[in-house]
Amino acid sequence: MKGYCYATASVALVSAAQLLLRWAMMHLPGFDGLEVNLLLAAPLPCAALAGGLIAYGLSMVCWLYTLHYLPLSRAYPLLSLSYVLVWTGAILLPPFHEVFRWSSAAGIGLILLGLLCVNTPACKK
């Protein structure tokens, strides 16, 4: 059970990281390298960028704990949940303005079906 909790935390953190990084890059002015003036000109997007990078780091820590408790064949497919969460967040959260497409929804459905197939306990005879 611990492994699934760590996997859930890892997936949630990496999904939040993706959304934060996307939002930050939408709001940061173009730059050719790290400039100190950028931090002063756009403090909120810079904070979102830093938050996204921190969330990635924390996600990796949770992932290491996941690998300690779960076999890789069960743990690795759980990472695909981040695709589902990021897609859902990009569709539902107003700042992203992503367009809903049925083909994408079908792909998300296939990901979820695959997760069910991989993580459903086998029947014992």
Coordinates of N, CA and C in Angstrom, one line a residue:
M1 N 0.8 -1.2 0.0 CA 0.0 0.0 0.0 C 0.9 1.3 0.0
K2 N 2.0 1.2 0.7 CA 2.9 2.4 0.8 C 3.4 2.7 -0.6
G3 N 3.7 1.7 -1.4 CA 4.2 2.0 -2.8 C 3.2 2.7 -3.6
Y4 N 1.9 2.4 -3.5 CA 0.9 3.1 -4.3 C 0.7 4.5 -3.8
C5 N 0.9 4.7 -2.5 CA 0.8 6.1 -2.0 C 1.9 7.0 -2.5
Y6 N 3.1 6.4 -2.5 CA 4.3 7.2 -3.0 C 4.1 7.4 -4.5
A7 N 3.6 6.4 -5.2 CA 3.4 6.5 -6.7 C 2.4 7.6 -6.9
T8 N 1.3 7.6 -6.2 CA 0.3 8.7 -6.3 C 0.8 10.1 -6.1
A9 N 1.7 10.2 -5.0 CA 2.3 11.5 -4.8 C 3.2 11.9 -5.9
S10 N 4.0 10.9 -6.4 CA 4.9 11.2 -7.5 C 4.1 11.7 -8.7
V11 N 3.1 11.0 -9.1 CA 2.3 11.4 -10.3 C 1.6 12.7 -10.1
A12 N 1.1 13.0 -8.9 CA 0.5 14.3 -8.6 C 1.5 15.4 -8.7
L13 N 2.7 15.2 -8.1 CA 3.7 16.2 -8.2 C 4.2 16.5 -9.6
V14 N 4.5 15.4 -10.4 CA 5.0 15.6 -11.7 C 3.9 16.3 -12.6
S15 N 2.6 16.0 -12.3 CA 1.6 16.6 -13.1 C 1.5 18.1 -12.8
A16 N 1.6 18.4 -11.5 CA 1.6 19.8 -11.1 C 2.8 20.5 -11.6
A17 N 3.9 19.9 -11.7 CA 5.1 20.5 -12.2 C 4.9 20.8 -13.7
Q18 N 4.3 19.9 -14.5 CA 4.1 20.2 -15.9 C 3.2 21.4 -16.1
L19 N 2.1 21.4 -15.3 CA 1.2 22.6 -15.4 C 1.8 23.9 -15.0
L20 N 2.6 23.9 -13.9 CA 3.3 25.1 -13.5 C 4.3 25.6 -14.5
L21 N 5.1 24.6 -15.0 CA 6.1 25.0 -16.0 C 5.4 25.6 -17.3
R22 N 4.3 25.0 -17.7 CA 3.6 25.5 -18.9 C 3.1 26.9 -18.6
W23 N 2.5 27.1 -17.5 CA 2.0 28.4 -17.1 C 3.1 29.4 -17.1
A24 N 4.2 29.1 -16.5 CA 5.3 30.0 -16.3 C 5.9 30.4 -17.7
M25 N 6.0 29.4 -18.6 CA 6.5 29.7 -19.9 C 5.6 30.5 -20.8
M26 N 4.3 30.4 -20.5 CA 3.3 31.2 -21.2 C 3.4 32.7 -20.8
H27 N 3.9 32.9 -19.6 CA 3.9 34.3 -19.0 C 5.3 34.9 -18.9
L28 N 6.3 34.2 -19.2 CA 7.6 34.7 -19.1 C 7.9 35.4 -20.5
P29 N 8.6 36.6 -20.4 CA 9.0 37.2 -21.7 C 10.1 36.4 -22.3
G30 N 10.3 36.4 -23.6 CA 11.4 35.7 -24.2 C 12.8 36.2 -23.7
F31 N 13.7 35.3 -23.6 CA 15.0 35.6 -23.1 C 16.1 34.7 -23.7
D32 N 17.3 35.1 -23.7 CA 18.4 34.4 -24.3 C 19.3 33.9 -23.1
G33 N 18.8 33.4 -22.1 CA 19.6 33.0 -20.9 C 19.0 33.6 -19.7
L34 N 19.5 33.2 -18.6 CA 19.0 33.7 -17.3 C 19.4 35.1 -17.0
E35 N 18.5 36.0 -16.9 CA 18.8 37.4 -16.7 C 18.2 37.8 -15.4
V36 N 18.9 38.6 -14.6 CA 18.4 39.1 -13.3 C 17.2 40.0 -13.5
N37 N 17.2 40.8 -14.6 CA 16.1 41.6 -14.8 C 14.8 40.9 -15.0
L38 N 14.9 39.7 -15.5 CA 13.7 38.8 -15.7 C 13.0 38.6 -14.4
L39 N 13.8 38.3 -13.3 CA 13.2 38.0 -12.0 C 12.4 39.2 -11.5
L40 N 12.9 40.4 -11.8 CA 12.2 41.6 -11.4 C 11.0 41.9 -12.2
A41 N 11.1 41.7 -13.5 CA 10.0 42.0 -14.4 C 8.9 41.0 -14.3
A42 N 9.1 39.8 -14.0 CA 8.1 38.8 -14.0 C 8.2 37.8 -12.7
P43 N 8.0 38.4 -11.5 CA 8.3 37.6 -10.4 C 7.3 36.4 -10.2
L44 N 6.0 36.5 -10.6 CA 5.1 35.4 -10.4 C 5.4 34.2 -11.4
P45 N 5.6 34.5 -12.7 CA 6.0 33.4 -13.5 C 7.4 32.8 -13.1
C46 N 8.3 33.5 -12.6 CA 9.6 33.0 -12.1 C 9.3 32.1 -10.9
A47 N 8.4 32.5 -10.0 CA 8.0 31.7 -8.9 C 7.4 30.4 -9.3
A48 N 6.5 30.5 -10.3 CA 5.9 29.3 -10.9 C 6.9 28.3 -11.5
L49 N 7.9 28.9 -12.2 CA 9.0 28.1 -12.8 C 9.7 27.4 -11.7
A50 N 10.1 28.1 -10.7 CA 10.8 27.5 -9.5 C 10.0 26.4 -8.8
G51 N 8.7 26.7 -8.7 CA 7.8 25.8 -8.0 C 7.7 24.5 -8.9
G52 N 7.6 24.6 -10.2 CA 7.6 23.5 -11.0 C 8.8 22.6 -11.0
L53 N 10.0 23.3 -10.9 CA 11.2 22.5 -10.8 C 11.3 21.8 -9.4
I54 N 10.9 22.5 -8.4 CA 10.9 21.9 -7.1 C 9.9 20.7 -7.0
A55 N 8.8 20.8 -7.6 CA 7.8 19.7 -7.7 C 8.4 18.5 -8.4
Y56 N 9.1 18.8 -9.5 CA 9.8 17.7 -10.2 C 10.8 17.0 -9.3
G57 N 11.6 17.7 -8.5 CA 12.5 17.1 -7.6 C 11.8 16.3 -6.6
L58 N 10.8 16.8 -6.0 CA 10.0 16.0 -5.0 C 9.4 14.8 -5.6
S59 N 8.9 14.9 -6.8 CA 8.3 13.8 -7.5 C 9.4 12.7 -7.6
M60 N 10.6 13.0 -7.9 CA 11.7 12.0 -8.1 C 11.9 11.3 -6.7
V61 N 11.9 12.1 -5.7 CA 12.1 11.4 -4.3 C 11.0 10.4 -4.1
C62 N 9.7 10.8 -4.3 CA 8.6 9.9 -4.1 C 8.7 8.7 -5.0
W63 N 9.2 8.9 -6.3 CA 9.4 7.8 -7.2 C 10.4 6.8 -6.7
L64 N 11.5 7.3 -6.1 CA 12.5 6.4 -5.5 C 11.9 5.5 -4.4
Y65 N 11.0 6.1 -3.6 CA 10.3 5.3 -2.6 C 9.3 4.3 -3.2
T66 N 8.7 4.8 -4.3 CA 7.8 3.9 -5.0 C 8.5 2.6 -5.4
L67 N 9.7 2.8 -6.0 CA 10.5 1.7 -6.5 C 11.0 0.8 -5.4
H68 N 11.1 1.3 -4.2 CA 11.5 0.5 -3.1 C 10.4 -0.5 -2.7
Y69 N 9.1 -0.1 -2.8 CA 8.0 -0.8 -2.4 C 7.2 -1.6 -3.5
L70 N 7.3 -1.2 -4.7 CA 6.5 -1.9 -5.8 C 7.5 -2.5 -6.8
P71 N 7.1 -3.6 -7.4 CA 7.8 -4.1 -8.5 C 7.7 -3.1 -9.7
L72 N 8.8 -3.0 -10.5 CA 8.8 -2.1 -11.6 C 7.6 -2.3 -12.6
S73 N 7.3 -3.6 -12.8 CA 6.2 -3.9 -13.7 C 4.8 -3.3 -13.3
R74 N 4.7 -3.1 -12.0 CA 3.4 -2.5 -11.5 C 3.6 -0.9 -11.4
A75 N 4.8 -0.5 -11.0 CA 5.0 0.9 -10.7 C 5.0 1.7 -12.0
Y76 N 5.8 1.3 -13.0 CA 6.1 2.1 -14.2 C 4.8 2.5 -14.9
P77 N 3.9 1.6 -15.1 CA 2.6 2.1 -15.8 C 1.9 3.1 -15.1
L78 N 2.0 3.2 -13.8 CA 1.3 4.3 -13.0 C 1.7 5.7 -13.4
L79 N 3.0 5.8 -14.0 CA 3.4 7.1 -14.4 C 2.5 7.7 -15.5
S80 N 1.9 6.8 -16.3 CA 1.0 7.3 -17.4 C -0.2 8.0 -16.9
L81 N -0.5 7.9 -15.6 CA -1.6 8.7 -15.0 C -1.3 10.2 -15.1
S82 N 0.0 10.6 -15.1 CA 0.4 12.0 -15.2 C -0.1 12.5 -16.6
Y83 N -0.1 11.7 -17.6 CA -0.7 12.2 -18.9 C -2.2 12.5 -18.8
V84 N -2.9 11.6 -18.1 CA -4.3 11.9 -17.8 C -4.5 13.1 -17.0
L85 N -3.8 13.3 -16.0 CA -4.0 14.5 -15.1 C -3.6 15.8 -15.8
V86 N -2.5 15.8 -16.5 CA -2.0 17.0 -17.2 C -3.0 17.4 -18.3
W87 N -3.5 16.4 -19.1 CA -4.5 16.6 -20.1 C -5.8 17.2 -19.5
T88 N -6.2 16.6 -18.5 CA -7.5 17.0 -17.8 C -7.3 18.5 -17.3
G89 N -6.1 18.7 -16.6 CA -5.9 20.1 -16.1 C -5.8 21.1 -17.2
A90 N -5.2 20.7 -18.3 CA -5.0 21.7 -19.4 C -6.4 22.0 -20.1
I91 N -7.3 21.0 -20.1 CA -8.6 21.2 -20.6 C -9.5 22.0 -19.7
L92 N -9.5 21.7 -18.4 CA -10.4 22.3 -17.4 C -10.0 23.6 -16.8
L93 N -8.7 23.8 -16.7 CA -8.2 25.1 -16.1 C -8.1 26.2 -17.1
P94 N -8.8 27.3 -16.8 CA -8.9 28.4 -17.8 C -7.6 29.0 -18.3
P95 N -6.6 29.1 -17.5 CA -5.4 29.7 -18.0 C -4.7 29.0 -19.2
F96 N -5.0 27.8 -19.5 CA -4.3 27.0 -20.5 C -5.0 27.1 -21.9
H97 N -6.3 27.3 -21.9 CA -7.1 27.5 -23.1 C -6.9 26.3 -24.1
E98 N -6.8 25.1 -23.6 CA -6.6 23.9 -24.4 C -7.9 23.5 -25.0
V99 N -7.9 23.0 -26.2 CA -9.1 22.6 -26.9 C -9.4 21.1 -26.7
F100 N -10.6 20.8 -26.3 CA -11.0 19.4 -26.1 C -11.2 18.8 -27.5
R101 N -10.6 17.6 -27.6 CA -10.8 16.8 -28.9 C -11.1 15.3 -28.5
W102 N -12.1 14.8 -29.2 CA -12.5 13.4 -28.9 C -11.4 12.4 -29.1
S103 N -10.5 12.6 -30.1 CA -9.4 11.7 -30.3 C -8.5 11.7 -29.1
S104 N -8.3 12.8 -28.5 CA -7.4 12.9 -27.3 C -8.1 12.1 -26.1
A105 N -9.4 12.4 -26.0 CA -10.2 11.7 -24.9 C -10.2 10.2 -25.1
A106 N -10.2 9.7 -26.4 CA -10.1 8.3 -26.6 C -8.7 7.8 -26.2
G107 N -7.7 8.5 -26.5 CA -6.3 8.1 -26.0 C -6.2 8.0 -24.5
I108 N -6.8 9.0 -23.8 CA -6.9 9.0 -22.4 C -7.6 7.7 -21.9
G109 N -8.7 7.4 -22.5 CA -9.5 6.2 -22.2 C -8.6 5.0 -22.3
L110 N -7.8 4.9 -23.4 CA -7.0 3.7 -23.6 C -5.9 3.6 -22.5
I111 N -5.4 4.8 -22.1 CA -4.4 4.8 -21.1 C -5.0 4.2 -19.8
L112 N -6.2 4.7 -19.4 CA -6.9 4.2 -18.2 C -7.2 2.7 -18.3
L113 N -7.6 2.2 -19.5 CA -7.9 0.8 -19.7 C -6.6 0.0 -19.6
G114 N -5.5 0.5 -20.1 CA -4.2 -0.2 -19.9 C -3.8 -0.3 -18.5
L115 N -4.0 0.8 -17.7 CA -3.7 0.7 -16.3 C -4.5 -0.3 -15.6
L116 N -5.8 -0.4 -15.9 CA -6.6 -1.4 -15.3 C -6.1 -2.8 -15.6
C117 N -5.7 -3.0 -16.9 CA -5.2 -4.4 -17.3 C -3.9 -4.7 -16.5
V118 N -3.1 -3.8 -16.4 CA -1.8 -4.0 -15.7 C -1.9 -4.2 -14.2
N119 N -2.8 -3.5 -13.6 CA -2.8 -3.4 -12.1 C -4.0 -4.2 -11.5
T120 N -4.8 -4.9 -12.3 CA -5.9 -5.7 -11.8 C -5.3 -7.1 -11.3
P121 N -5.6 -7.5 -10.1 CA -5.0 -8.7 -9.6 C -5.5 -9.9 -10.5
A122 N -4.7 -10.9 -10.7 CA -5.0 -12.0 -11.5 C -5.9 -13.0 -10.7
C123 N -6.8 -13.6 -11.4 CA -7.7 -14.6 -10.7 C -6.9 -15.9 -10.4
K124 N -7.0 -16.4 -9.2 CA -6.3 -17.6 -8.8 C -7.2 -18.8 -9.0
K125 N -6.7 -19.8 -9.6 CA -7.5 -21.0 -9.8 C -7.1 -22.1 -8.9

